[in-house]
PDB file of C-alpha atoms in Angstrom:
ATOM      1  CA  UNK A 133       2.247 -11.783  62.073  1.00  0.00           C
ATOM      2  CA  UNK A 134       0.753  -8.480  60.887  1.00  0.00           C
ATOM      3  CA  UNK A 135       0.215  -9.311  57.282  1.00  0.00           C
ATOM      4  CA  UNK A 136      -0.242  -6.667  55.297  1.00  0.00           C
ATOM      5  CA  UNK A 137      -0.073  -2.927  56.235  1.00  0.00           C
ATOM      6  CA  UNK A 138      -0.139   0.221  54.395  1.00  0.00           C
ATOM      7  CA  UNK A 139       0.848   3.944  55.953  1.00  0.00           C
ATOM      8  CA  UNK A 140      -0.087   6.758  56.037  1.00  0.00           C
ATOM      9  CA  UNK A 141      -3.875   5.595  56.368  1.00  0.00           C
ATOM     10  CA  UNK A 142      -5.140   9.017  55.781  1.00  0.00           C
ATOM     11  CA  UNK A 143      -3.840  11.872  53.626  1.00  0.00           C
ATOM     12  CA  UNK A 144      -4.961  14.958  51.680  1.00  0.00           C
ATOM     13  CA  UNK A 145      -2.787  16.718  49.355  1.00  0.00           C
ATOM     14  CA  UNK A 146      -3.550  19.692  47.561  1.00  0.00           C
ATOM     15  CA  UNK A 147      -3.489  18.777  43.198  1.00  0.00           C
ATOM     16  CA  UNK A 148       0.367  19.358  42.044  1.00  0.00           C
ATOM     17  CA  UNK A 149       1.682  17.599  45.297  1.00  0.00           C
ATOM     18  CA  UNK A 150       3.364  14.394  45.604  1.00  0.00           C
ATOM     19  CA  UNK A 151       3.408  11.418  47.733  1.00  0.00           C
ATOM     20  CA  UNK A 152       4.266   7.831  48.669  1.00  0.00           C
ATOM     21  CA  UNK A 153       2.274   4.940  50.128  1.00  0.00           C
ATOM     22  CA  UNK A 154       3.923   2.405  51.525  1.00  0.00           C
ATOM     23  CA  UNK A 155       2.425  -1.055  51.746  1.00  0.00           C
ATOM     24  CA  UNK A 156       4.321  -3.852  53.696  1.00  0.00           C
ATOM     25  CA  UNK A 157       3.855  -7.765  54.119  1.00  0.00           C
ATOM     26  CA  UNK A 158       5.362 -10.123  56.875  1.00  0.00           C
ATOM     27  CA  UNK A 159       4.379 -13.036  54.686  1.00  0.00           C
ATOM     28  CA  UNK A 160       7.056 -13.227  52.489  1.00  0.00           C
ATOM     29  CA  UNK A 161       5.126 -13.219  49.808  1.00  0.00           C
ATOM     30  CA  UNK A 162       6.334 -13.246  46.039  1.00  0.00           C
ATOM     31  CA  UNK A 163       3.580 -10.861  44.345  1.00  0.00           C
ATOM     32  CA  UNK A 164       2.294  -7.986  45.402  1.00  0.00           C
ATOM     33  CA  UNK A 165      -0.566  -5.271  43.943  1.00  0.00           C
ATOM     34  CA  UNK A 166      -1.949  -1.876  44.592  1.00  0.00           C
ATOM     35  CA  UNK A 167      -5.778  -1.269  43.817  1.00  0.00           C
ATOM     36  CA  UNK A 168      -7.830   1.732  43.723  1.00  0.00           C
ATOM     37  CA  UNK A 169     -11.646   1.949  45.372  1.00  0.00           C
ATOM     38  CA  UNK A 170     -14.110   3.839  43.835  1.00  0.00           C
ATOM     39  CA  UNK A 171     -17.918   3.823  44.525  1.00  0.00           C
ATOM     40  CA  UNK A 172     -19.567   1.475  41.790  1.00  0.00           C
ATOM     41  CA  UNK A 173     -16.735   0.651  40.019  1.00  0.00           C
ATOM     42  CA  UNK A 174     -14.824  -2.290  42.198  1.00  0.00           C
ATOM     43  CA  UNK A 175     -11.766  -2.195  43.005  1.00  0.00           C
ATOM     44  CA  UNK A 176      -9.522  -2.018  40.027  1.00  0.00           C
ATOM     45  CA  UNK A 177      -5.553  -2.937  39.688  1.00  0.00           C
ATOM     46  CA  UNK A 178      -3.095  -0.160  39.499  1.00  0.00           C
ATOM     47  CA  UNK A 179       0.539  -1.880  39.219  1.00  0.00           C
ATOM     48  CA  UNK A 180       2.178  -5.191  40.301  1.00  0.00           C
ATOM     49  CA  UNK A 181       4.944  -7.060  40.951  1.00  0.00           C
ATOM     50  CA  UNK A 182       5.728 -11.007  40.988  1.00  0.00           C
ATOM     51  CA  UNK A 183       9.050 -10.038  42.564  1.00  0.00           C
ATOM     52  CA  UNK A 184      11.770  -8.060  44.237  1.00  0.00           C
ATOM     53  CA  UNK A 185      12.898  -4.817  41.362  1.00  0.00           C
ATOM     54  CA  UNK A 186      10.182  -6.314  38.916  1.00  0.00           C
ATOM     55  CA  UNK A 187       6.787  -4.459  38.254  1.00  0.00           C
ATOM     56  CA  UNK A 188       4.452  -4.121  35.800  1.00  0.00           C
ATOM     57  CA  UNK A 189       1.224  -2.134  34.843  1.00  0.00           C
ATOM     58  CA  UNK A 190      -2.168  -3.321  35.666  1.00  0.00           C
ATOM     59  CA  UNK A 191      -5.493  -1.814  34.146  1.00  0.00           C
ATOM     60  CA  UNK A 192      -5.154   2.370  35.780  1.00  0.00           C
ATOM     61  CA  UNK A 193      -1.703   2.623  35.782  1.00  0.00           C
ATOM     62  CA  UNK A 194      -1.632   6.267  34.589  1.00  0.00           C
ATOM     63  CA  UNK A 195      -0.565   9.050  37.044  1.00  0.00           C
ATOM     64  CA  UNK A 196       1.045   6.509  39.102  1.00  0.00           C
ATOM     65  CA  UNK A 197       4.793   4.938  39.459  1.00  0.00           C
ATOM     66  CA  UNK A 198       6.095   1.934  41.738  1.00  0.00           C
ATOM     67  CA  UNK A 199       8.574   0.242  43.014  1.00  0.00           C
ATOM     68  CA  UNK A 200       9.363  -3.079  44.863  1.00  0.00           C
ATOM     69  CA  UNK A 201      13.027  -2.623  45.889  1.00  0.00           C
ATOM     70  CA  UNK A 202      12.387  -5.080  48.790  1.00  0.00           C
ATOM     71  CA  UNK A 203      10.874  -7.916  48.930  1.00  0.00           C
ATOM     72  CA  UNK A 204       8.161  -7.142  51.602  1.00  0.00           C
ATOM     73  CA  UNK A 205       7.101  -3.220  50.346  1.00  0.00           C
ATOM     74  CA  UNK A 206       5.872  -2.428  47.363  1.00  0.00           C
ATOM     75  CA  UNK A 207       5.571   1.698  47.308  1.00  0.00           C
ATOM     76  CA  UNK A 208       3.208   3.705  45.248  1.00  0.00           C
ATOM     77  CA  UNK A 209       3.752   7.025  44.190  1.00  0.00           C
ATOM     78  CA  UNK A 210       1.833   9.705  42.828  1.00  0.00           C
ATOM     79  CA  UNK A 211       3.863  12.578  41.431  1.00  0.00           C
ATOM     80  CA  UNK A 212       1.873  15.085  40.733  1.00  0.00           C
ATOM     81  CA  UNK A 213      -1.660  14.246  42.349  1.00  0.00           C
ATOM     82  CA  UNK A 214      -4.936  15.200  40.509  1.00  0.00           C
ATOM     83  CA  UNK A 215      -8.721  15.395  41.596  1.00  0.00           C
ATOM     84  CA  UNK A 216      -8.936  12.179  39.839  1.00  0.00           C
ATOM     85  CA  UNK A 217      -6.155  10.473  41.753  1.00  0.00           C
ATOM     86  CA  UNK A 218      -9.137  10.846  45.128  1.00  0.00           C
ATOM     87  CA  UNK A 219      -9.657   7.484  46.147  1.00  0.00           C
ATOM     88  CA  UNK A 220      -9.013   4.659  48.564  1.00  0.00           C
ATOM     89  CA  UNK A 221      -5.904   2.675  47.775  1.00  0.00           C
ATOM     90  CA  UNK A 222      -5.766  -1.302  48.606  1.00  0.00           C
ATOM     91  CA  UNK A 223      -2.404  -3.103  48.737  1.00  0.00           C
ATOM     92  CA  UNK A 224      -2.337  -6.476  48.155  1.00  0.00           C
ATOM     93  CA  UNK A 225      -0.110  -9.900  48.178  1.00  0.00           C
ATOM     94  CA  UNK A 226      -0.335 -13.290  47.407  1.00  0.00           C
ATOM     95  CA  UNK A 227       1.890 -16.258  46.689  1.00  0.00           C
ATOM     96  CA  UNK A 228       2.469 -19.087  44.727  1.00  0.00           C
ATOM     97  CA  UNK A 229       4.107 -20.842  46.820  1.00  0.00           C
ATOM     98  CA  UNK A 230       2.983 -20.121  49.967  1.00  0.00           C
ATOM     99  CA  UNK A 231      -0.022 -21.859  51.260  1.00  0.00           C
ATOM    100  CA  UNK A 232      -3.361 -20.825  50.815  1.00  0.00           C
ATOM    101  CA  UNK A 233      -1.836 -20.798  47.146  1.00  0.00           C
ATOM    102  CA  UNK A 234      -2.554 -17.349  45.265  1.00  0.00           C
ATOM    103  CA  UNK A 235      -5.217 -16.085  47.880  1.00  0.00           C
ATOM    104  CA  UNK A 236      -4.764 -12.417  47.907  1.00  0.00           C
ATOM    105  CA  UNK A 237      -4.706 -10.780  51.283  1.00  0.00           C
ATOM    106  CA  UNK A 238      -5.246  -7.284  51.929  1.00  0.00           C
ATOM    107  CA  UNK A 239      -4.155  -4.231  53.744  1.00  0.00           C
ATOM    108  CA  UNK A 240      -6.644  -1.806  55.458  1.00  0.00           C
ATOM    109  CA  UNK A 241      -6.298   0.941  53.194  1.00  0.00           C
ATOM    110  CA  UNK A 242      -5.526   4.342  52.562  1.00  0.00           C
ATOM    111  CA  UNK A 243      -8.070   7.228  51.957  1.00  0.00           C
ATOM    112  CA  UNK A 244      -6.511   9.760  49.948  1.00  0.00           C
ATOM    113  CA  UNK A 245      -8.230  13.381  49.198  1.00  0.00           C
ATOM    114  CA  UNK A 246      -6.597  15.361  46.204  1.00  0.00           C
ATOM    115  CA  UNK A 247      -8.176  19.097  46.545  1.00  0.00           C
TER     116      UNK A 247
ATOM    117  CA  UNK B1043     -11.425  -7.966  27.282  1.00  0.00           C
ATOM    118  CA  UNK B1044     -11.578  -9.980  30.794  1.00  0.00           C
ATOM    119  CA  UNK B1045     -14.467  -9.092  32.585  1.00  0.00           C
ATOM    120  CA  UNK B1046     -16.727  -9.525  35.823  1.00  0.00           C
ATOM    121  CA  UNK B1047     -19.996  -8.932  36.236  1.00  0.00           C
ATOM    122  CA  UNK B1048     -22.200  -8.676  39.029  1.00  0.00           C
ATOM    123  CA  UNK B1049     -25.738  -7.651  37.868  1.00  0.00           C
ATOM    124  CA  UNK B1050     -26.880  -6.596  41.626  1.00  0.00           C
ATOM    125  CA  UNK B1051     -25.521  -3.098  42.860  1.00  0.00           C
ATOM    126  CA  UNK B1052     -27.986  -3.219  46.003  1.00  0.00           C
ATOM    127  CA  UNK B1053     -30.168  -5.593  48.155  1.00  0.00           C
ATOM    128  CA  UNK B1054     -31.730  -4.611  50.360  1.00  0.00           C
ATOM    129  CA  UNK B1055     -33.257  -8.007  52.587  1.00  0.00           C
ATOM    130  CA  UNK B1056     -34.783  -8.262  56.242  1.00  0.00           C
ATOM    131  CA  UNK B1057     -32.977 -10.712  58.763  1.00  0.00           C
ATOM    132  CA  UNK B1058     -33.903 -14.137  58.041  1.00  0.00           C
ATOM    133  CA  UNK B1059     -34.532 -14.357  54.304  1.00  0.00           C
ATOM    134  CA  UNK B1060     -32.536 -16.162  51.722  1.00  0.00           C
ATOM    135  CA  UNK B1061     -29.421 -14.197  49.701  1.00  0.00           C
ATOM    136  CA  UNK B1062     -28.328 -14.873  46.178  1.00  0.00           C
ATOM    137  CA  UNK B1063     -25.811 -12.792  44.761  1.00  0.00           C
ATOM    138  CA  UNK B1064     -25.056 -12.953  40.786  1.00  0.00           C
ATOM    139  CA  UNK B1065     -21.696 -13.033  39.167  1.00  0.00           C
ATOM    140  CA  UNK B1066     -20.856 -13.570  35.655  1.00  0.00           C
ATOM    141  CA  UNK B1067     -17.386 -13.454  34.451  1.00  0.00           C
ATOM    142  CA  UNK B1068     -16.668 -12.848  30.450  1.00  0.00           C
ATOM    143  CA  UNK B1069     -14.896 -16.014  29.181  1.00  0.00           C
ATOM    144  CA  UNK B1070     -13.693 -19.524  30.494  1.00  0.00           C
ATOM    145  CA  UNK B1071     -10.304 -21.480  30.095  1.00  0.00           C
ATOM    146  CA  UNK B1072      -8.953 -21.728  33.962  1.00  0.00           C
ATOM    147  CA  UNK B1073     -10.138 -19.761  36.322  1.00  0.00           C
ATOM    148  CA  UNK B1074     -10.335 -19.263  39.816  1.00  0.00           C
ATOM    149  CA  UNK B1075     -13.213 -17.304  41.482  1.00  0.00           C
ATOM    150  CA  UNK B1076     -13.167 -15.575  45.078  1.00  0.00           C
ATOM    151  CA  UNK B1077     -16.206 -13.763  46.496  1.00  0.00           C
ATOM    152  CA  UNK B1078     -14.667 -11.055  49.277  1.00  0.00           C
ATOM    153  CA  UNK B1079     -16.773  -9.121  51.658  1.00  0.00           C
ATOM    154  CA  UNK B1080     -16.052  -5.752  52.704  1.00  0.00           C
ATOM    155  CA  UNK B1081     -17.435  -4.445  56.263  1.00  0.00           C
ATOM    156  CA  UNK B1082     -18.233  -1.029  56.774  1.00  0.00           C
ATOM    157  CA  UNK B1083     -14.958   1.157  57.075  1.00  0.00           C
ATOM    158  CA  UNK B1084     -13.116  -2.399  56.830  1.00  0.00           C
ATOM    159  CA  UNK B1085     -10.724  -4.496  54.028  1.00  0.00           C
ATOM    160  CA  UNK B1086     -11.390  -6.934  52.390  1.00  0.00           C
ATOM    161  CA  UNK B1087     -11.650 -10.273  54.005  1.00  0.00           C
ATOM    162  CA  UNK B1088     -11.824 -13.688  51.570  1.00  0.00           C
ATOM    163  CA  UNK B1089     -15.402 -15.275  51.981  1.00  0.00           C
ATOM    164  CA  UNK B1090     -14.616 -18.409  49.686  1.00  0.00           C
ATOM    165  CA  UNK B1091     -12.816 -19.734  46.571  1.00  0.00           C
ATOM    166  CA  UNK B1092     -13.399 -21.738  43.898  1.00  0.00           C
ATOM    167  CA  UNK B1093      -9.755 -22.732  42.208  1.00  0.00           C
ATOM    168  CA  UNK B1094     -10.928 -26.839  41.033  1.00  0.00           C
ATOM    169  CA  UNK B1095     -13.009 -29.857  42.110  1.00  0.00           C
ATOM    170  CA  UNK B1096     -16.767 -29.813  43.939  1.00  0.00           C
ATOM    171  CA  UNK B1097     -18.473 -26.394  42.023  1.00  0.00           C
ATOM    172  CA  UNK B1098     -20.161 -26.098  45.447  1.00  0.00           C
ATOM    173  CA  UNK B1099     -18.272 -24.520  47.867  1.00  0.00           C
ATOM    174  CA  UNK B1100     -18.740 -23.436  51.438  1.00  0.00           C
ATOM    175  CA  UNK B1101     -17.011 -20.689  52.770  1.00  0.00           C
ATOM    176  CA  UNK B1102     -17.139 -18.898  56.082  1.00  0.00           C
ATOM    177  CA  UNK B1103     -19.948 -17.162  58.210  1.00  0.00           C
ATOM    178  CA  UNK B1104     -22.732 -19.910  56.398  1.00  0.00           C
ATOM    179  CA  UNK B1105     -21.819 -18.800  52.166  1.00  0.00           C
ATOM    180  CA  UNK B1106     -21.728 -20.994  49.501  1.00  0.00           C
ATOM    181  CA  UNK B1107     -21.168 -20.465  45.916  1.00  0.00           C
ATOM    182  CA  UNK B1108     -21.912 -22.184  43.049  1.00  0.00           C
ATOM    183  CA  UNK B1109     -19.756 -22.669  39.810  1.00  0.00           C
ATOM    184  CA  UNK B1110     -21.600 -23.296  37.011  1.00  0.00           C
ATOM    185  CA  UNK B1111     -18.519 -23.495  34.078  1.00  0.00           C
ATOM    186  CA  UNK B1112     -21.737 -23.322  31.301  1.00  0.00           C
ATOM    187  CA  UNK B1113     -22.980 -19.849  32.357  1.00  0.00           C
ATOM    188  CA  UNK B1114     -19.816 -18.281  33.310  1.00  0.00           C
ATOM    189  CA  UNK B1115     -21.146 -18.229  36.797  1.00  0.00           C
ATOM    190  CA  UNK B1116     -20.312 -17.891  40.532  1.00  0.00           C
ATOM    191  CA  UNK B1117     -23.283 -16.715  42.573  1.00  0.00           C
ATOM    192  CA  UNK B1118     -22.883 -16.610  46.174  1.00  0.00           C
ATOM    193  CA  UNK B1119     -25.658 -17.841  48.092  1.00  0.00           C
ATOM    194  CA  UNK B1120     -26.873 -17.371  52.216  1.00  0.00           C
ATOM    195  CA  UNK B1121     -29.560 -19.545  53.128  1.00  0.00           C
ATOM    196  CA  UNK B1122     -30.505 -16.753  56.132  1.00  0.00           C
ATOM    197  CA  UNK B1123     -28.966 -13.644  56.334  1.00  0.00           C
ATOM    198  CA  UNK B1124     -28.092 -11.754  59.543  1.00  0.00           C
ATOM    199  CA  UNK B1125     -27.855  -7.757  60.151  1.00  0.00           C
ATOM    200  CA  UNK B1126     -24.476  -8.462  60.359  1.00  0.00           C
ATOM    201  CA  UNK B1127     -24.250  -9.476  56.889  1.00  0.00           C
ATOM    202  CA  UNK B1128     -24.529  -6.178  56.094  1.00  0.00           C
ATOM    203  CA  UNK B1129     -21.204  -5.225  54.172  1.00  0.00           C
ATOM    204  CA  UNK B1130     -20.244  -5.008  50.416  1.00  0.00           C
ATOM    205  CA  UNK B1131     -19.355  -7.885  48.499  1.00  0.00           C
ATOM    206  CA  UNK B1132     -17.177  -8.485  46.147  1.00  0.00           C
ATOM    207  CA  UNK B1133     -16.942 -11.251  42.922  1.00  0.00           C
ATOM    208  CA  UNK B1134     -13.139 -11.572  41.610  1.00  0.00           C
ATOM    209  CA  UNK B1135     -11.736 -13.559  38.947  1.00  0.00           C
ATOM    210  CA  UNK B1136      -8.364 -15.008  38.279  1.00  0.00           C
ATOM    211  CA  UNK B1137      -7.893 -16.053  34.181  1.00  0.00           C
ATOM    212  CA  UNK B1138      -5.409 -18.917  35.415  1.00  0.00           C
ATOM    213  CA  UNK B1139      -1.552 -18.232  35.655  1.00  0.00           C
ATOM    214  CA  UNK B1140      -0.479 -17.291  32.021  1.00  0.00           C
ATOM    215  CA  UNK B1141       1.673 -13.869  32.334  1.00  0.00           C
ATOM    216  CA  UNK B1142       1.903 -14.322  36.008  1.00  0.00           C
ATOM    217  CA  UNK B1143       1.377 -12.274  39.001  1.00  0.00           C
ATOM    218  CA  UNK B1144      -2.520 -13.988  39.676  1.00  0.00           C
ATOM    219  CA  UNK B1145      -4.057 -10.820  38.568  1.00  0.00           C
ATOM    220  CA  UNK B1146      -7.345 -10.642  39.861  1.00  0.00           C
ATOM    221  CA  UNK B1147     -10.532  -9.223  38.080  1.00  0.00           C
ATOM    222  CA  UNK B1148     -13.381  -7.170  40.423  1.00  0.00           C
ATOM    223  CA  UNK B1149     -16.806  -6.935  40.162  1.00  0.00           C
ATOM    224  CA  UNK B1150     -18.086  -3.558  40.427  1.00  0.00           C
ATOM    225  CA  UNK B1151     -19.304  -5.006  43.997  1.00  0.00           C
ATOM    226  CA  UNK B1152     -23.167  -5.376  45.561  1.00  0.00           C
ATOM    227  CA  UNK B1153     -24.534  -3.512  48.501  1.00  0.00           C
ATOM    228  CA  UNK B1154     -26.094  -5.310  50.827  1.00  0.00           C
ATOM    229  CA  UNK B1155     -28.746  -3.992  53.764  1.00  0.00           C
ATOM    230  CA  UNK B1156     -29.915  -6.007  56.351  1.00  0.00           C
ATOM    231  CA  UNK B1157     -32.549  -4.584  57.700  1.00  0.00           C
ATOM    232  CA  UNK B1158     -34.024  -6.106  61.380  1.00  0.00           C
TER     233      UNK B1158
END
């Protein structure tokens, strides 16, 4: 049982470029987030999904798209990364279902550097 | 608009002395509250939750938190901290299920440094 895991866990892209993080959960868990780390301001919600092909935008969704065409990966993608975009990336899942009920667990991360 | 609030950005405490982090989150109705700690160069790991029943919870590693519904508060408390406590922490917020998905709302996080 790996829970949650995210690849690539390192990346820097030059601003213009594109790219896709994958995040993946053996938990079968229903919903399923990506976050974004920056220093002093928490981690804040990017997108979501409460299900296979659904999504929906959570408080920085700008610059970014997903999608959850399986039920275990959610993928984000940044299409044409900025500066801005330079952060560390969190995916998330949690279930309602699913004992411990709606206790989000997290991946390790992905450092991304947008020159 | 929903908010969290944690009022200390960094503590600095020797080994031994007591911990009390604040969090304050912007409006009640149902919520459930999580503290997560964040190790150096490590995710996030849950430290406790409150979702209903006794406000006083115990979570691993010796926290405890304490929901007061009144204030709008969840402080996480450490009777004796170790160096190991060392890490980031983290208050979060879930405004019940309405809209679904169990979005949850971060603190801007604390800092803390055990220092031996």
């Amino acid at each position: 049982n790996a829970g949650v895991t995210q690849t690539p866990k390192f990346r820097v892209l030059k601003t213009g470029q594109s790219m896709t993080l994958l995040c993946a959960q053996d938990m079968n868990h229903e919903y399923m987030y990506w976050y974004r780390q920056d220093p002093g301001m928490g981690l804040r919600l990017i997108h979501y999904s409460v299900g296979e092909g659904t999504t929906a935008k959570g408080e920085v969704p700008d610059g970014y798209n997903v999608s959850r065409l399986k039920k275990q990966n959610f993928l984000l993608g940044l299409e044409s990364a900025a500066p801005s975009q330079t952060s560390v990336y969190f995916c998330a899942s949690s279930s309602p279902t699913i004992p411990p009920y709606n206790e989000q667990f997290f991946g390790p991360g992905t450092r991304l550097t947008v020159l | 608009a929903q908010s969290v609030s944690q009022h200390n950005h960094h503590v600095i405490l020797s080994e031994a002395a007591s911990l009390e982090l604040g969090c304050n989150y912007s409006y009640g109705g149902t919520v459930n509250l999580f503290w997560y700690v964040q190790y150096p160069g490590q995710h996030l790991q849950l430290l406790l939750k409150y979702f209903s029943g006794d406000p006083l919870v115990k979570g691993i590693k010796g926290f405890e938190a304490e929901f007061i519904k009144s204030k709008f508060s969840f402080n996480l408390r450490k009777p004796s901290v170790q160096w190991s406590d060392t890490a980031e922490y983290f208050c979060a917020v879930n405004w019940g299920l309405t809209g679904g998905g169990n979005k949850l709302t971060f603190g801007t996080g604390t800092q803390l440094k055990v220092e031996l």
